[in-house]
Short mmCIF file of C-alpha atoms and ligand atoms in Angstrom, two decimals:
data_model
loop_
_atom_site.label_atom_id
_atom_site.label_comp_id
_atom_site.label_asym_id
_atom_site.label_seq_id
_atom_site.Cartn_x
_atom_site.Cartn_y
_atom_site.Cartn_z
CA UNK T 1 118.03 140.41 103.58
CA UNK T 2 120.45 142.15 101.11
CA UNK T 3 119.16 145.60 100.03
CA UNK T 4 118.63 146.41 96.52
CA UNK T 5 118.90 150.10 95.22
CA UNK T 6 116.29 150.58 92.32
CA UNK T 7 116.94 153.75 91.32
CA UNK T 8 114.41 156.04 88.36
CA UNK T 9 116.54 159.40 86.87
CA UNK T 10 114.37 162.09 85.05
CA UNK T 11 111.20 162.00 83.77
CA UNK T 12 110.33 158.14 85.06
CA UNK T 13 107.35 159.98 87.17
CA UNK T 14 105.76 160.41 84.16
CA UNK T 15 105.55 156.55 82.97
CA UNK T 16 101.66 156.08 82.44
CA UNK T 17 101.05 159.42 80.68
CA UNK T 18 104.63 159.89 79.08
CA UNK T 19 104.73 158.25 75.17
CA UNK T 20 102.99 154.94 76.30
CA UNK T 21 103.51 153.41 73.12
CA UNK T 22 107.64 153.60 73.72
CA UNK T 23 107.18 153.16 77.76
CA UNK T 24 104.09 151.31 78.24
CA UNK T 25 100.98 152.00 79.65
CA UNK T 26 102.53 151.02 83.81
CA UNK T 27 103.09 154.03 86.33
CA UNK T 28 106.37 153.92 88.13
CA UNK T 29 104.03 152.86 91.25
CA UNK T 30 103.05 149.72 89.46
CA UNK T 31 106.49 149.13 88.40
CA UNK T 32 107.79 149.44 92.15
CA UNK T 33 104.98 146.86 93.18
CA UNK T 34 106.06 144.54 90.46
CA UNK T 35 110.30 144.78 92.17
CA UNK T 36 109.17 144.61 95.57
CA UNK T 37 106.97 141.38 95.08
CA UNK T 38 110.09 139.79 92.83
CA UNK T 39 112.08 141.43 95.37
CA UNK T 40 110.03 139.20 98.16
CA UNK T 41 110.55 136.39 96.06
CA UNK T 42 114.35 135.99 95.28
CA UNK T 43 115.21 137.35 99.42
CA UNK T 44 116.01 140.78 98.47
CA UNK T 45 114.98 144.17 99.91
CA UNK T 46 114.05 146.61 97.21
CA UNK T 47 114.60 150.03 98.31
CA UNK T 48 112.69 152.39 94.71
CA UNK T 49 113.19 155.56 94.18
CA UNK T 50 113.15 158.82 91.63
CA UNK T 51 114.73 161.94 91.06
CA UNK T 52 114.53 164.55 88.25
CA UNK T 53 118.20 165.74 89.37
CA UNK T 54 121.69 164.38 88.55
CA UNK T 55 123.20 165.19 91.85
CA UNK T 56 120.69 163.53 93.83
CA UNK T 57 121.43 160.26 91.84
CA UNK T 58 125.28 160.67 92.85
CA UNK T 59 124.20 160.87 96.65
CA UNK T 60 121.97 157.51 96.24
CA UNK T 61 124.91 155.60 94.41
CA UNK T 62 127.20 156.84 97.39
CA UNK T 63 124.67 155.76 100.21
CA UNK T 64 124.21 152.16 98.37
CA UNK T 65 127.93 151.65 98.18
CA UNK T 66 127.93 151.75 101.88
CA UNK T 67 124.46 150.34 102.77
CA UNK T 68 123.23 148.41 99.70
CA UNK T 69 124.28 145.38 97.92
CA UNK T 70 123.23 146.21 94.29
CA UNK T 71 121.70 149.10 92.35
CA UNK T 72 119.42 148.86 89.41
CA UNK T 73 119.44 152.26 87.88
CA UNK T 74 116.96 153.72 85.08
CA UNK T 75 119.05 156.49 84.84
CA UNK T 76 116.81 158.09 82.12
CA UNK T 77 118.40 161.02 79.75
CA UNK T 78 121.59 160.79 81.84
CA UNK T 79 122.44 157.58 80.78
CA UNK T 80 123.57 159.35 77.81
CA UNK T 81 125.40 162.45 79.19
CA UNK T 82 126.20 161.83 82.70
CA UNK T 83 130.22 161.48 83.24
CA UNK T 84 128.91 161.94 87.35
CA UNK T 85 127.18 158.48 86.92
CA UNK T 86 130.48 156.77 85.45
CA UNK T 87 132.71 158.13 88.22
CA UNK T 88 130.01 157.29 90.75
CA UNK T 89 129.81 153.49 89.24
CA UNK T 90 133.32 153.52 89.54
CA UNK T 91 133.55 154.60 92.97
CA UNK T 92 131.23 152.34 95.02
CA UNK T 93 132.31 148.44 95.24
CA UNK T 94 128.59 147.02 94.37
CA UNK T 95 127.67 145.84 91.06
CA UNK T 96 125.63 148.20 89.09
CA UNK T 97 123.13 146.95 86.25
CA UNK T 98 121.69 149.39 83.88
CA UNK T 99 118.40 149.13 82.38
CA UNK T 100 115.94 150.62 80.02
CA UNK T 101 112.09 149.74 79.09
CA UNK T 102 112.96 151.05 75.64
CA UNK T 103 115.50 149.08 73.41
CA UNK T 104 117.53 152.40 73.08
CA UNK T 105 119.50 150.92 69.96
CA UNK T 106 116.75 151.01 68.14
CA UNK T 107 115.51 154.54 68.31
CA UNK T 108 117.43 157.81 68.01
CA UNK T 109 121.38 157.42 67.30
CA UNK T 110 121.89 160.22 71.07
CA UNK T 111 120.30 157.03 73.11
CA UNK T 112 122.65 154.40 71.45
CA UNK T 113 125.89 156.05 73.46
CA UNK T 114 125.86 155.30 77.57
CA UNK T 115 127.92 156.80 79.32
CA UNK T 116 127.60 154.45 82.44
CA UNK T 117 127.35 151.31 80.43
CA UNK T 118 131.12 151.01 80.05
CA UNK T 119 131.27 151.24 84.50
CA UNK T 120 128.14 148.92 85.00
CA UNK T 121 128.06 145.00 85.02
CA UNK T 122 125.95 144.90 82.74
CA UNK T 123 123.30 146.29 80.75
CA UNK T 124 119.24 144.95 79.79
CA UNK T 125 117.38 146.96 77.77
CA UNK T 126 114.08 146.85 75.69
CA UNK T 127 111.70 144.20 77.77
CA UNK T 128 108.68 147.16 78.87
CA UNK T 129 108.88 146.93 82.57
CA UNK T 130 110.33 143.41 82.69
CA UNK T 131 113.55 144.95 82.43
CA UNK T 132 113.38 145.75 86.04
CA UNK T 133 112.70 142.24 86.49
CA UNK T 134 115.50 141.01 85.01
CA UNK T 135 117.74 143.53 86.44
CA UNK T 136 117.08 142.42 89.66
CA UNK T 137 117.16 138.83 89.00
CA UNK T 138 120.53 139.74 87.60
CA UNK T 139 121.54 141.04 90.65
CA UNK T 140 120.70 138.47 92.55
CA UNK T 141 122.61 135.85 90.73
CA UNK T 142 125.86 138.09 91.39
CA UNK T 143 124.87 138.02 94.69
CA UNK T 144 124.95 134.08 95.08
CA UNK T 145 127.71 133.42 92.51
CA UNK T 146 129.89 136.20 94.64
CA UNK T 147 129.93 134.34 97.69
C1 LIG L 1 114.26 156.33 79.59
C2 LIG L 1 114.50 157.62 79.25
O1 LIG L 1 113.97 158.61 79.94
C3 LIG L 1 115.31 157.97 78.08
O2 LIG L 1 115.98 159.20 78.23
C4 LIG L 1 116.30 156.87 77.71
C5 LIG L 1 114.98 155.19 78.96
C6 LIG L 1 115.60 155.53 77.63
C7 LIG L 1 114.12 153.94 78.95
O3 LIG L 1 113.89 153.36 77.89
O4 LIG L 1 113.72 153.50 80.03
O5 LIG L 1 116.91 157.19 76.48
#
């Protein structure tokens, strides 16, 4: 089965505590529950994980470009800042969705700019934790249209 990197940046540890009514109420243990079952169902290996440091995301887009098919990244504050992320997109050969539980456009003008958003494939934003959902159901379409 193809492997799937889902991949949390800063702060997504503290989704169940941190501003539920912009996050929702779901830890980021539920929401890995929730991608590995979809996972199970569309033939994909989810492989979820979080870091509170920039760096460490670079090393996990490296390792998927040579042992994953896809990422899904949450890339958290550095979506906004992170010209690390871009390069990194850039540098690996799988497609990279971005996504967000928060419809960033329609809170403060600093979340409307990504900086990895112009690197990804594409971009879903604002569904709660459905957005994982769809970002891997995403994925797996450009898995099965790329063949
Ligand atoms: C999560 C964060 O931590 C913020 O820094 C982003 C994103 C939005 C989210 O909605 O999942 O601006």
């Amino acid at each position: 089965m193809p492997t799937i990197f889902v991949l949390n940046g800063p702060n997504l540890n503290m989704l169940g505590k941190r501003e539920p009514g912009i996050y929702g109420g779901q830890t980021l243990a539920d929401i890995e529950t929730m991608c590995v079952e979809e996972g199970h169902k569309l033939g994909l290996t989810v492989d979820f994980r979080q870091t509170n440091h920039e760096g460490v995301l670079v090393d996990w887009f490296h390792e998927a470009g040579s042992s994953a098919a896809g990422i899904a990244v949450n890339a958290g504050a550095y979506t906004h800042t992170s010209i690390a992320l871009h390069d990194a997109t850039r540098a690996i050969g799988i497609p990279v969705v971005e996504l967000h539980l928060s419809n960033v456009h329609a809170r403060e003008e600093f979340r409307h700019k990504s900086m990895l958003a112009p690197a990804a494939k594409g971009v879903i934003c604002g569904f709660g934790a459905h957005s994982y959902i769809l970002a891997l159901n995403a994925l797996s379409t450009l898995l099965h249209t790329s063949k």
